[in-house]
Amino acid sequence: MLIGGSETARAQTRTPPYWASISANEARMRVGPSLDYPSNWVYRRRDLPVRVVQIHGNWRKITDESGAQGWMHVRLLSDTRTAIVSVPQGRLYKKPDDRSQLLFRAEKGVVGRLGDCSGDWCLIDIGGKKGYIRASSLWGAVR
């Protein structure tokens, strides 16, 4: 899947480290910055957050939540802000306050798209369900 022109142009000029997310349903991470290098991992999870740590032409060296590193072509990445629940059970509230109504819980490994983050809280959309979660419960564009 190709990224739109403005996102691609922005991705070409950003300075690492920065956050990105996987934009394809299947994306290969390679051991080097070229199709000539073998894949060391295949991601089958669109919107998975990654940290871009190095740039080489159209290739980005990324780190995922587990600490795995490798190279991915820029067309497989997006600037969409996402995060993954990094605690055993993330609690999502109606408002950014532990005393507000608990809407639902999200298990470790669940990925969502981030809205606004302010202070210790982030608005996140997980499969169309929105709520506020503590930023410390996430790995992605918030830390």
XYZ file of N, CA, C and O in Angstrom:
572
model
N 0.841 -1.171 0.000
C 0.000 0.000 0.000
C 0.886 1.234 0.000
O 1.796 1.354 0.795
N 0.608 2.163 -0.866
C 1.397 3.371 -0.963
C 0.814 4.456 -0.079
O -0.387 4.546 0.110
N 1.681 5.267 0.429
C 1.273 6.391 1.262
C 1.068 7.586 0.360
O 1.764 7.757 -0.632
N 0.126 8.458 0.735
C -0.141 9.650 -0.050
C 1.082 10.540 -0.162
O 1.984 10.507 0.667
N 1.106 11.390 -1.177
C 2.250 12.229 -1.482
C 2.746 13.074 -0.328
O 3.932 13.131 -0.058
N 1.866 13.766 0.393
C 2.322 14.648 1.463
C 2.916 13.856 2.623
O 3.890 14.277 3.232
N 2.352 12.696 2.954
C 2.907 11.876 4.027
C 4.265 11.325 3.630
O 5.177 11.272 4.451
N 4.406 10.919 2.368
C 5.679 10.393 1.905
C 6.729 11.491 1.943
O 7.844 11.278 2.408
N 6.388 12.696 1.480
C 7.336 13.805 1.493
C 7.749 14.129 2.926
O 8.921 14.351 3.213
N 6.805 14.133 3.829
C 7.123 14.407 5.227
C 8.026 13.317 5.793
O 8.982 13.600 6.494
N 7.729 12.060 5.489
C 8.534 10.946 5.982
C 9.960 11.023 5.444
O 10.894 10.603 6.107
N 10.149 11.585 4.258
C 11.480 11.689 3.671
C 12.331 12.754 4.371
O 13.546 12.699 4.325
N 11.696 13.733 5.012
C 12.445 14.853 5.578
C 12.523 14.831 7.099
O 13.163 15.699 7.673
N 11.913 13.902 7.742
C 11.942 13.836 9.200
C 13.307 13.379 9.693
O 13.984 12.618 9.030
N 13.655 13.818 10.881
C 14.930 13.444 11.491
C 14.669 12.435 12.596
O 13.867 12.681 13.492
N 15.338 11.288 12.539
C 15.131 10.284 13.586
C 15.765 10.737 14.909
O 16.683 11.554 14.895
N 15.291 10.229 16.010
C 14.231 9.218 16.103
C 12.847 9.868 16.022
O 12.664 11.001 16.453
N 11.902 9.132 15.451
C 10.507 9.570 15.405
C 9.602 8.350 15.342
O 10.038 7.243 15.061
N 8.325 8.572 15.622
C 7.334 7.497 15.630
C 6.682 7.353 14.270
O 6.454 8.341 13.572
N 6.374 6.137 13.908
C 5.635 5.820 12.690
C 4.751 4.617 13.016
O 4.783 4.085 14.129
N 3.969 4.201 12.044
C 3.177 2.979 12.206
C 3.195 2.226 10.884
O 3.438 2.806 9.830
N 2.960 0.949 10.966
C 2.953 0.114 9.765
C 1.659 0.373 9.006
O 0.570 0.328 9.582
N 1.788 0.674 7.705
C 0.620 1.063 6.908
C 0.050 -0.064 6.063
O -0.967 0.109 5.409
N 0.698 -1.217 6.065
C 0.261 -2.336 5.220
C -0.207 -3.501 6.088
O 0.171 -3.612 7.250
N -1.032 -4.356 5.511
C -1.488 -5.548 6.232
C -0.364 -6.564 6.411
O -0.431 -7.415 7.291
N 0.643 -6.494 5.532
C 1.826 -7.340 5.665
C 3.038 -6.497 5.301
O 3.066 -5.859 4.254
N 4.021 -6.471 6.195
C 5.228 -5.668 5.984
C 6.442 -6.462 6.446
O 6.439 -7.022 7.546
N 7.456 -6.514 5.598
C 8.669 -7.258 5.923
C 9.739 -6.325 6.486
O 10.027 -5.292 5.900
N 10.319 -6.754 7.596
C 11.489 -6.084 8.140
C 12.694 -6.877 7.642
O 12.686 -8.105 7.684
N 13.710 -6.177 7.165
C 14.878 -6.830 6.589
C 16.124 -6.562 7.436
O 16.156 -5.603 8.199
N 17.133 -7.391 7.253
C 18.362 -7.242 8.032
C 19.235 -6.096 7.519
O 20.147 -5.664 8.214
N 18.946 -5.581 6.331
C 19.678 -4.458 5.764
C 18.763 -3.598 4.920
O 17.632 -3.991 4.609
N 19.227 -2.412 4.510
C 18.383 -1.449 3.787
C 18.312 -1.691 2.276
O 18.704 -0.841 1.477
N 17.789 -2.853 1.879
C 17.646 -3.172 0.457
C 16.822 -4.451 0.330
O 16.804 -5.283 1.245
N 16.183 -4.630 -0.823
C 15.462 -5.878 -1.094
C 16.418 -7.052 -1.234
O 16.005 -8.209 -1.192
N 17.702 -6.760 -1.389
C 18.713 -7.817 -1.493
C 18.956 -8.514 -0.160
O 19.520 -9.607 -0.128
N 18.557 -7.880 0.931
C 18.739 -8.485 2.257
C 17.542 -9.361 2.603
O 16.406 -9.050 2.232
N 17.775 -10.440 3.340
C 16.657 -11.314 3.720
C 15.768 -10.657 4.775
O 16.199 -9.769 5.512
N 14.535 -11.126 4.827
C 13.599 -10.671 5.866
C 13.949 -11.357 7.171
O 14.247 -12.548 7.201
N 13.895 -10.590 8.247
C 14.080 -11.200 9.555
C 12.787 -11.199 10.359
O 12.715 -11.819 11.415
N 11.746 -10.551 9.819
C 10.463 -10.534 10.496
C 9.398 -10.118 9.503
O 9.649 -9.275 8.647
N 8.207 -10.701 9.601
C 7.072 -10.284 8.787
C 5.965 -9.845 9.745
O 5.529 -10.617 10.595
N 5.557 -8.589 9.614
C 4.473 -8.049 10.438
C 3.167 -8.200 9.676
O 3.084 -7.850 8.504
N 2.171 -8.707 10.346
C 0.845 -8.856 9.747
C -0.170 -8.093 10.593
O -1.218 -8.611 10.943
N 0.202 -6.874 10.906
C -0.621 -6.077 11.802
C -0.526 -4.605 11.432
O 0.384 -3.899 11.834
N -1.471 -4.159 10.650
C -1.551 -2.755 10.262
C -1.684 -1.893 11.522
O -2.279 -2.307 12.507
N -1.116 -0.699 11.492
C -1.157 0.294 12.570
C -0.213 -0.001 13.735
O -0.169 0.760 14.690
N 0.566 -1.069 13.675
C 1.503 -1.359 14.744
C 2.496 -0.202 14.862
O 3.091 0.209 13.873
N 2.679 0.355 16.061
C 3.627 1.464 16.207
C 5.070 0.972 16.134
O 5.395 -0.113 16.613
N 5.919 1.783 15.523
C 7.351 1.504 15.455
C 8.095 2.820 15.667
O 7.554 3.900 15.448
N 9.339 2.694 16.068
C 10.209 3.864 16.272
C 11.257 3.850 15.170
O 11.977 2.860 15.001
N 11.312 4.913 14.381
C 12.323 5.032 13.332
C 13.582 5.606 13.975
O 13.546 6.675 14.583
N 14.696 4.865 13.837
C 15.938 5.274 14.497
C 17.048 5.653 13.522
O 18.051 6.240 13.926
N 16.871 5.303 12.240
C 17.902 5.631 11.249
C 17.276 5.654 9.867
O 16.299 4.944 9.592
N 17.859 6.461 8.969
C 17.389 6.581 7.585
C 18.539 6.268 6.641
O 19.668 6.707 6.852
N 18.210 5.498 5.595
C 19.164 5.220 4.522
C 18.367 5.233 3.213
O 17.697 4.253 2.885
N 18.382 6.340 2.489
C 17.589 6.467 1.263
C 16.107 6.298 1.564
O 15.562 6.989 2.409
N 15.458 5.356 0.883
C 14.035 5.073 1.107
C 13.806 4.023 2.183
O 12.700 3.506 2.317
N 14.827 3.689 2.930
C 14.734 2.662 3.966
C 14.817 3.290 5.344
O 15.532 4.264 5.551
N 14.056 2.715 6.269
C 14.035 3.190 7.650
C 14.390 2.038 8.576
O 13.795 0.953 8.485
N 15.360 2.269 9.455
C 15.668 1.283 10.490
C 14.678 1.529 11.617
O 14.566 2.645 12.124
N 13.953 0.482 11.987
C 12.894 0.623 12.982
C 13.163 -0.280 14.186
O 13.898 -1.253 14.096
N 12.525 0.085 15.271
C 12.493 -0.734 16.478
C 11.032 -0.934 16.822
O 10.241 0.017 16.789
N 10.656 -2.164 17.154
C 9.270 -2.408 17.580
C 9.206 -2.491 19.107
O 10.213 -2.346 19.793
N 8.028 -2.729 19.619
C 7.779 -2.742 21.058
C 8.611 -3.793 21.782
O 9.019 -3.603 22.922
N 8.932 -4.882 21.113
C 9.710 -5.947 21.743
C 11.213 -5.653 21.734
O 11.995 -6.370 22.350
N 11.621 -4.601 20.994
C 13.033 -4.262 20.885
C 13.686 -4.786 19.615
O 14.855 -4.509 19.361
N 12.935 -5.538 18.800
C 13.479 -6.047 17.533
C 13.790 -4.873 16.605
O 13.021 -3.909 16.536
N 14.918 -4.955 15.897
C 15.314 -3.907 14.963
C 15.569 -4.477 13.586
O 15.997 -5.628 13.448
N 15.300 -3.667 12.582
C 15.560 -4.035 11.205
C 15.162 -2.901 10.292
O 14.778 -1.822 10.746
N 15.228 -3.160 8.997
C 14.967 -2.134 7.984
C 13.645 -2.375 7.265
O 13.307 -3.504 6.945
N 12.923 -1.280 7.019
C 11.638 -1.354 6.326
C 11.579 -0.223 5.300
O 12.028 0.896 5.575
N 11.015 -0.516 4.136
C 10.869 0.511 3.100
C 9.861 1.561 3.573
O 8.846 1.233 4.196
N 10.143 2.817 3.267
C 9.317 3.930 3.728
C 7.862 3.801 3.268
O 6.948 4.235 3.961
N 7.614 3.166 2.121
C 6.223 3.049 1.637
C 5.366 2.156 2.529
O 4.148 2.163 2.431
N 6.002 1.371 3.408
C 5.271 0.501 4.331
C 4.967 1.178 5.660
O 4.356 0.576 6.540
N 5.379 2.450 5.773
C 5.201 3.181 7.027
C 4.301 4.386 6.832
O 4.212 4.952 5.752
N 3.651 4.773 7.903
C 2.740 5.907 7.903
C 3.044 6.800 9.098
O 3.614 6.351 10.095
N 2.644 8.055 9.013
C 2.771 8.983 10.136
C 1.584 8.888 11.097
O 1.517 9.631 12.075
N 0.651 7.984 10.842
C -0.510 7.819 11.722
C -0.031 7.466 13.128
O 0.753 6.541 13.314
N -0.488 8.224 14.112
C -0.077 8.008 15.502
C -0.848 6.845 16.102
O -2.071 6.886 16.197
N -0.121 5.818 16.483
C -0.737 4.652 17.106
C 0.049 4.278 18.352
O 1.158 4.773 18.579
N -0.532 3.410 19.152
C 0.141 2.911 20.353
C -0.370 1.510 20.640
O -1.449 1.113 20.187
N 0.420 0.777 21.412
C 0.069 -0.576 21.806
C -0.028 -0.615 23.330
O 0.789 -0.001 24.023
N -1.038 -1.302 23.836
C -1.192 -1.439 25.281
C -0.022 -2.270 25.795
O 0.223 -3.375 25.313
N 0.713 -1.721 26.771
C 1.939 -2.365 27.247
C 1.823 -2.926 28.666
O 2.791 -3.441 29.204
N 0.646 -2.819 29.243
C 0.402 -3.358 30.587
C -0.559 -4.538 30.458
O -1.253 -4.667 29.445
N -0.619 -5.413 31.467
C -1.496 -6.584 31.348
C -2.946 -6.235 31.018
O -3.599 -6.951 30.258
N -3.440 -5.129 31.557
C -4.816 -4.730 31.255
C -4.942 -3.212 31.357
O -4.845 -2.648 32.443
N -5.108 -2.548 30.195
C -5.280 -1.099 30.166
C -6.735 -0.739 30.429
O -7.635 -1.370 29.897
N -6.941 0.263 31.246
C -8.301 0.718 31.560
C -8.609 1.987 30.785
O -7.846 2.943 30.847
N -9.737 1.967 30.090
C -10.153 3.120 29.296
C -11.369 3.764 29.927
O -12.370 3.081 30.203
N -11.254 5.063 30.137
C -12.265 5.833 30.856
C -12.953 6.833 29.944
O -12.421 7.223 28.900
N -14.116 7.291 30.397
C -14.892 8.281 29.653
C -14.178 9.626 29.612
O -14.234 10.345 28.623
N -13.491 9.976 30.693
C -12.749 11.227 30.801
C -11.330 10.900 31.268
O -11.092 9.825 31.812
N -10.396 11.835 31.101
C -9.019 11.571 31.551
C -8.883 11.681 33.069
O -8.242 12.585 33.601
N -9.531 10.732 33.752
C -9.561 10.742 35.209
C -9.926 9.331 35.685
O -10.911 8.752 35.223
N -9.145 8.791 36.625
C -9.405 7.442 37.159
C -10.770 7.329 37.836
O -11.283 6.223 37.998
N -11.341 8.443 38.255
C -12.644 8.409 38.935
C -13.809 8.511 37.955
O -14.966 8.409 38.353
N -13.510 8.704 36.685
C -14.584 8.790 35.700
C -15.068 7.379 35.359
O -14.491 6.381 35.792
N -16.115 7.306 34.567
C -16.711 6.018 34.217
C -15.727 5.140 33.443
O -15.155 5.557 32.439
N -15.522 3.909 33.919
C -14.693 2.931 33.211
C -15.504 2.412 32.027
O -16.595 1.863 32.208
N -15.000 2.619 30.812
C -15.723 2.202 29.613
C -15.419 0.750 29.236
O -16.315 -0.017 28.941
N -14.133 0.405 29.212
C -13.736 -0.965 28.897
C -12.270 -1.162 29.239
O -11.569 -0.220 29.578
N -11.823 -2.393 29.135
C -10.430 -2.742 29.370
C -9.846 -3.299 28.076
O -10.541 -3.938 27.300
N -8.555 -3.057 27.898
C -7.858 -3.568 26.718
C -6.660 -4.388 27.184
O -5.879 -3.940 28.020
N -6.536 -5.584 26.654
C -5.446 -6.486 27.021
C -4.113 -6.011 26.445
O -4.075 -5.288 25.447
N -3.038 -6.463 27.052
C -1.699 -6.169 26.563
C -1.592 -6.628 25.104
O -2.058 -7.703 24.747
N -1.004 -5.774 24.261
C -0.832 -6.102 22.845
C -1.887 -5.511 21.932
O -1.722 -5.518 20.711
N -2.965 -4.966 22.486
C -4.006 -4.348 21.666
C -3.473 -3.026 21.114
O -2.821 -2.258 21.816
N -3.730 -2.769 19.832
C -3.247 -1.567 19.159
C -4.421 -0.637 18.879
O -5.500 -1.076 18.496
N -4.182 0.664 19.056
C -5.208 1.655 18.755
C -4.600 2.899 18.141
O -3.376 3.099 18.175
N -5.460 3.727 17.584
C -5.036 5.005 17.003
C -5.199 6.102 18.045
O -6.249 6.206 18.678
N -4.134 6.891 18.179
C -4.125 7.930 19.202
C -4.800 9.205 18.739
O -4.639 9.629 17.600
N -5.523 9.809 19.674
C -6.032 11.158 19.501
C -5.111 12.072 20.290
O -3.906 11.867 20.335
N -5.698 13.039 20.977
C -4.900 13.965 21.770
C -4.328 13.299 23.007
O -5.000 12.504 23.664
N -3.093 13.640 23.310
C -2.452 13.227 24.553
C -2.080 14.498 25.299
O -1.481 15.401 24.715
N -2.476 14.568 26.551
C -2.081 15.718 27.362
C -1.845 15.232 28.782
O -2.622 14.440 29.321
N -0.737 15.668 29.312
C -0.391 15.228 30.655
C -0.160 13.732 30.675
O 0.575 13.185 29.865
N -0.852 13.063 31.584
C -0.685 11.617 31.768
C -1.687 10.790 30.982
O -1.715 9.568 31.130
N -2.525 11.418 30.157
C -3.631 10.716 29.502
C -3.608 10.857 27.993
O -3.187 11.881 27.457
N -4.122 9.830 27.313
C -4.280 9.856 25.855
C -5.677 9.366 25.496
O -6.177 8.404 26.082
N -6.272 10.002 24.506
C -7.501 9.507 23.906
C -7.076 8.496 22.851
O -6.196 8.770 22.033
N -7.670 7.315 22.891
C -7.301 6.270 21.944
C -8.565 5.639 21.367
O -9.584 5.524 22.051
N -8.489 5.278 20.098
C -9.583 4.602 19.402
C -9.124 3.179 19.122
O -8.168 2.955 18.378
N -9.804 2.227 19.733
C -9.488 0.815 19.545
C -10.696 0.167 18.879
O -11.725 -0.040 19.501
N -10.574 -0.083 17.593
C -11.662 -0.725 16.853
C -12.972 0.034 16.895
O -14.036 -0.571 16.934
N -12.906 1.359 16.900
C -14.125 2.176 16.920
C -14.610 2.534 18.314
O -15.524 3.341 18.458
N -14.023 1.946 19.341
C -14.363 2.293 20.719
C -13.316 3.269 21.228
O -12.122 2.998 21.144
N -13.774 4.415 21.752
C -12.848 5.448 22.199
C -12.902 5.600 23.708
O -13.949 5.430 24.332
N -11.741 5.931 24.268
C -11.664 6.198 25.688
C -10.305 6.771 26.031
O -9.395 6.811 25.209
N -10.195 7.224 27.270
C -8.944 7.776 27.764
C -8.192 6.715 28.547
O -8.767 6.003 29.366
N -6.883 6.624 28.285
C -6.026 5.657 28.943
C -4.775 6.388 29.425
O -4.337 7.361 28.796
N -4.222 5.925 30.511
C -2.983 6.525 31.013
C -1.863 6.297 29.996
O -1.690 5.193 29.477
N -1.105 7.337 29.691
C -0.004 7.253 28.744
C 1.019 6.215 29.193
O 1.632 5.540 28.358
N 1.170 6.025 30.478
C 2.134 5.046 30.995
C 1.711 3.600 30.699
O 2.507 2.682 30.871
N 0.478 3.394 30.224
C -0.016 2.070 29.865
C 0.212 1.738 28.393
O -0.202 0.700 27.917
N 0.870 2.661 27.675
C 1.035 2.530 26.229
C 2.501 2.560 25.809
O 3.330 3.178 26.479
N 2.791 1.898 24.680
C 4.064 2.064 23.983
C 3.712 2.533 22.586
O 2.883 1.932 21.908
N 4.305 3.643 22.194
C 4.009 4.200 20.877
C 4.354 5.660 20.841
O 5.346 6.080 21.431
N 3.546 6.442 20.203
C 3.851 7.848 19.961
C 3.820 8.722 21.205
O 3.938 9.938 21.107
N 3.666 8.125 22.356
C 3.585 8.915 23.585
C 4.848 8.857 24.440
O 5.034 9.651 25.328
N 5.729 7.872 24.192
C 6.973 7.808 24.981
C 8.033 7.041 24.246
O 7.848 6.466 23.246
